[in-house]
């Protein structure tokens, strides 16, 4: 049941993004940034943590979950290190995901030959 809930909620978040792409003139990059900012804002207001606890991976894997992770990391670092934590907390909390993205993108660039459109 947990997998089904994560699939439905994650799919709904992705469907919202697709609706924005299809029905607005916003670029996909702006929509993705909007998802990250929404995750940060909802986390700052205290709404995203209960949502993530309920939805599991359906709420933590999409980009709004990345925004939540950044906000959670900043909050923890500010509690530990003060104002300096506002600058370092988000990056240290998301370091694993950022590193994985860089490594896999580099591997894909080495393995596959890009083609012109």
PDB file of C-alpha atoms in Angstrom:
ATOM      1  CA  UNK A   1       0.000   0.000   0.000  1.00  0.00           C
ATOM      2  CA  UNK A   2       2.919   2.318   0.728  1.00  0.00           C
ATOM      3  CA  UNK A   3       4.224   1.906  -2.822  1.00  0.00           C
ATOM      4  CA  UNK A   4       0.817   2.670  -4.303  1.00  0.00           C
ATOM      5  CA  UNK A   5       0.473   5.819  -2.193  1.00  0.00           C
ATOM      6  CA  UNK A   6       3.957   7.013  -3.220  1.00  0.00           C
ATOM      7  CA  UNK A   7       3.186   6.278  -6.882  1.00  0.00           C
ATOM      8  CA  UNK A   8      -0.136   8.120  -6.865  1.00  0.00           C
ATOM      9  CA  UNK A   9       1.117  11.188  -5.002  1.00  0.00           C
ATOM     10  CA  UNK A  10       4.394  11.408  -6.939  1.00  0.00           C
ATOM     11  CA  UNK A  11       2.452  10.962 -10.161  1.00  0.00           C
ATOM     12  CA  UNK A  12       0.042  13.712  -9.154  1.00  0.00           C
ATOM     13  CA  UNK A  13       2.950  16.104  -8.528  1.00  0.00           C
ATOM     14  CA  UNK A  14       4.388  15.238 -11.937  1.00  0.00           C
ATOM     15  CA  UNK A  15       0.965  15.649 -13.556  1.00  0.00           C
ATOM     16  CA  UNK A  16       0.692  19.140 -12.037  1.00  0.00           C
ATOM     17  CA  UNK A  17       4.038  19.988 -13.611  1.00  0.00           C
ATOM     18  CA  UNK A  18       2.897  18.625 -16.969  1.00  0.00           C
ATOM     19  CA  UNK A  19      -0.289  20.694 -16.792  1.00  0.00           C
ATOM     20  CA  UNK A  20       1.817  23.804 -16.168  1.00  0.00           C
ATOM     21  CA  UNK A  21       3.976  22.930 -19.189  1.00  0.00           C
ATOM     22  CA  UNK A  22       0.958  22.323 -21.441  1.00  0.00           C
ATOM     23  CA  UNK A  23      -1.360  25.132 -20.316  1.00  0.00           C
ATOM     24  CA  UNK A  24       0.988  28.032 -19.534  1.00  0.00           C
ATOM     25  CA  UNK A  25       3.729  29.843 -21.377  1.00  0.00           C
ATOM     26  CA  UNK A  26       6.200  29.158 -18.567  1.00  0.00           C
ATOM     27  CA  UNK A  27       9.383  27.398 -19.605  1.00  0.00           C
ATOM     28  CA  UNK A  28      10.057  23.975 -18.083  1.00  0.00           C
ATOM     29  CA  UNK A  29      13.055  25.428 -16.240  1.00  0.00           C
ATOM     30  CA  UNK A  30      10.873  28.024 -14.524  1.00  0.00           C
ATOM     31  CA  UNK A  31       8.327  25.389 -13.585  1.00  0.00           C
ATOM     32  CA  UNK A  32      11.042  23.197 -12.072  1.00  0.00           C
ATOM     33  CA  UNK A  33      12.430  26.133 -10.098  1.00  0.00           C
ATOM     34  CA  UNK A  34       8.879  26.859  -8.958  1.00  0.00           C
ATOM     35  CA  UNK A  35       8.595  23.324  -7.608  1.00  0.00           C
ATOM     36  CA  UNK A  36      11.830  23.727  -5.633  1.00  0.00           C
ATOM     37  CA  UNK A  37      10.742  27.102  -4.247  1.00  0.00           C
ATOM     38  CA  UNK A  38       7.315  25.690  -3.370  1.00  0.00           C
ATOM     39  CA  UNK A  39       9.014  22.865  -1.476  1.00  0.00           C
ATOM     40  CA  UNK A  40      11.119  25.371   0.464  1.00  0.00           C
ATOM     41  CA  UNK A  41       8.118  27.587   1.219  1.00  0.00           C
ATOM     42  CA  UNK A  42       5.887  24.714   2.298  1.00  0.00           C
ATOM     43  CA  UNK A  43       8.682  23.354   4.462  1.00  0.00           C
ATOM     44  CA  UNK A  44       9.250  26.767   6.065  1.00  0.00           C
ATOM     45  CA  UNK A  45       5.533  27.005   6.865  1.00  0.00           C
ATOM     46  CA  UNK A  46       5.573  23.512   8.372  1.00  0.00           C
ATOM     47  CA  UNK A  47       3.277  21.876   5.817  1.00  0.00           C
ATOM     48  CA  UNK A  48       5.732  19.726   3.863  1.00  0.00           C
ATOM     49  CA  UNK A  49       7.033  17.542   6.711  1.00  0.00           C
ATOM     50  CA  UNK A  50       3.597  15.999   7.481  1.00  0.00           C
ATOM     51  CA  UNK A  51       2.975  15.652   3.743  1.00  0.00           C
ATOM     52  CA  UNK A  52       6.321  13.858   3.282  1.00  0.00           C
ATOM     53  CA  UNK A  53       5.604  11.594   6.253  1.00  0.00           C
ATOM     54  CA  UNK A  54       2.265  10.649   4.697  1.00  0.00           C
ATOM     55  CA  UNK A  55       3.364  10.313   1.065  1.00  0.00           C
ATOM     56  CA  UNK A  56       6.850   8.850   1.570  1.00  0.00           C
ATOM     57  CA  UNK A  57       8.907   8.726  -1.614  1.00  0.00           C
ATOM     58  CA  UNK A  58       6.015  10.254  -3.561  1.00  0.00           C
ATOM     59  CA  UNK A  59       6.772  13.559  -1.838  1.00  0.00           C
ATOM     60  CA  UNK A  60      10.505  13.315  -1.250  1.00  0.00           C
ATOM     61  CA  UNK A  61      11.714  12.262  -4.701  1.00  0.00           C
ATOM     62  CA  UNK A  62      10.214  15.050  -6.895  1.00  0.00           C
ATOM     63  CA  UNK A  63      11.781  18.512  -7.007  1.00  0.00           C
ATOM     64  CA  UNK A  64       9.506  19.824  -4.290  1.00  0.00           C
ATOM     65  CA  UNK A  65      11.149  17.236  -2.039  1.00  0.00           C
ATOM     66  CA  UNK A  66      14.547  18.671  -2.981  1.00  0.00           C
ATOM     67  CA  UNK A  67      13.349  22.093  -1.841  1.00  0.00           C
ATOM     68  CA  UNK A  68      12.141  20.543   1.404  1.00  0.00           C
ATOM     69  CA  UNK A  69      15.538  18.894   1.887  1.00  0.00           C
ATOM     70  CA  UNK A  70      17.308  22.225   1.347  1.00  0.00           C
ATOM     71  CA  UNK A  71      15.066  23.982   3.866  1.00  0.00           C
ATOM     72  CA  UNK A  72      15.474  21.186   6.404  1.00  0.00           C
ATOM     73  CA  UNK A  73      19.260  21.306   6.021  1.00  0.00           C
ATOM     74  CA  UNK A  74      19.328  25.095   6.441  1.00  0.00           C
ATOM     75  CA  UNK A  75      17.125  24.902   9.529  1.00  0.00           C
ATOM     76  CA  UNK A  76      19.376  22.296  11.151  1.00  0.00           C
ATOM     77  CA  UNK A  77      22.591  24.145  10.253  1.00  0.00           C
ATOM     78  CA  UNK A  78      21.266  27.464  11.559  1.00  0.00           C
ATOM     79  CA  UNK A  79      20.449  25.763  14.866  1.00  0.00           C
ATOM     80  CA  UNK A  80      23.988  24.322  15.019  1.00  0.00           C
ATOM     81  CA  UNK A  81      26.144  27.069  13.495  1.00  0.00           C
ATOM     82  CA  UNK A  82      24.078  30.252  13.544  1.00  0.00           C
ATOM     83  CA  UNK A  83      23.877  32.576  10.553  1.00  0.00           C
ATOM     84  CA  UNK A  84      26.687  30.759   8.720  1.00  0.00           C
ATOM     85  CA  UNK A  85      24.439  27.685   8.602  1.00  0.00           C
ATOM     86  CA  UNK A  86      22.046  29.555   6.314  1.00  0.00           C
ATOM     87  CA  UNK A  87      24.731  29.463   3.628  1.00  0.00           C
ATOM     88  CA  UNK A  88      26.070  25.938   4.198  1.00  0.00           C
ATOM     89  CA  UNK A  89      23.117  23.890   5.451  1.00  0.00           C
ATOM     90  CA  UNK A  90      21.269  23.357   2.189  1.00  0.00           C
ATOM     91  CA  UNK A  91      24.321  22.237   0.255  1.00  0.00           C
ATOM     92  CA  UNK A  92      25.545  19.887   2.973  1.00  0.00           C
ATOM     93  CA  UNK A  93      22.083  18.332   3.332  1.00  0.00           C
ATOM     94  CA  UNK A  94      21.762  17.736  -0.417  1.00  0.00           C
ATOM     95  CA  UNK A  95      25.420  16.871  -1.081  1.00  0.00           C
ATOM     96  CA  UNK A  96      24.734  13.183  -1.753  1.00  0.00           C
ATOM     97  CA  UNK A  97      22.052  13.865  -4.361  1.00  0.00           C
ATOM     98  CA  UNK A  98      24.031  16.632  -6.016  1.00  0.00           C
ATOM     99  CA  UNK A  99      27.133  14.438  -6.196  1.00  0.00           C
ATOM    100  CA  UNK A 100      25.162  11.534  -7.660  1.00  0.00           C
ATOM    101  CA  UNK A 101      23.664  13.814 -10.326  1.00  0.00           C
ATOM    102  CA  UNK A 102      27.095  15.114 -11.324  1.00  0.00           C
ATOM    103  CA  UNK A 103      28.690  11.646 -11.417  1.00  0.00           C
ATOM    104  CA  UNK A 104      25.879  10.068 -13.450  1.00  0.00           C
ATOM    105  CA  UNK A 105      25.732  13.024 -15.865  1.00  0.00           C
ATOM    106  CA  UNK A 106      29.487  12.771 -16.388  1.00  0.00           C
ATOM    107  CA  UNK A 107      29.234   9.005 -16.949  1.00  0.00           C
ATOM    108  CA  UNK A 108      26.416   9.495 -19.464  1.00  0.00           C
ATOM    109  CA  UNK A 109      28.492  12.106 -21.298  1.00  0.00           C
ATOM    110  CA  UNK A 110      31.393   9.672 -21.527  1.00  0.00           C
ATOM    111  CA  UNK A 111      29.311   6.663 -22.596  1.00  0.00           C
ATOM    112  CA  UNK A 112      27.003   8.193 -25.176  1.00  0.00           C
ATOM    113  CA  UNK A 113      27.780  10.234 -28.259  1.00  0.00           C
ATOM    114  CA  UNK A 114      25.687  13.398 -28.509  1.00  0.00           C
ATOM    115  CA  UNK A 115      23.877  14.023 -31.777  1.00  0.00           C
ATOM    116  CA  UNK A 116      22.712  17.267 -33.367  1.00  0.00           C
ATOM    117  CA  UNK A 117      18.977  17.687 -33.755  1.00  0.00           C
TER     118      UNK A 117
END
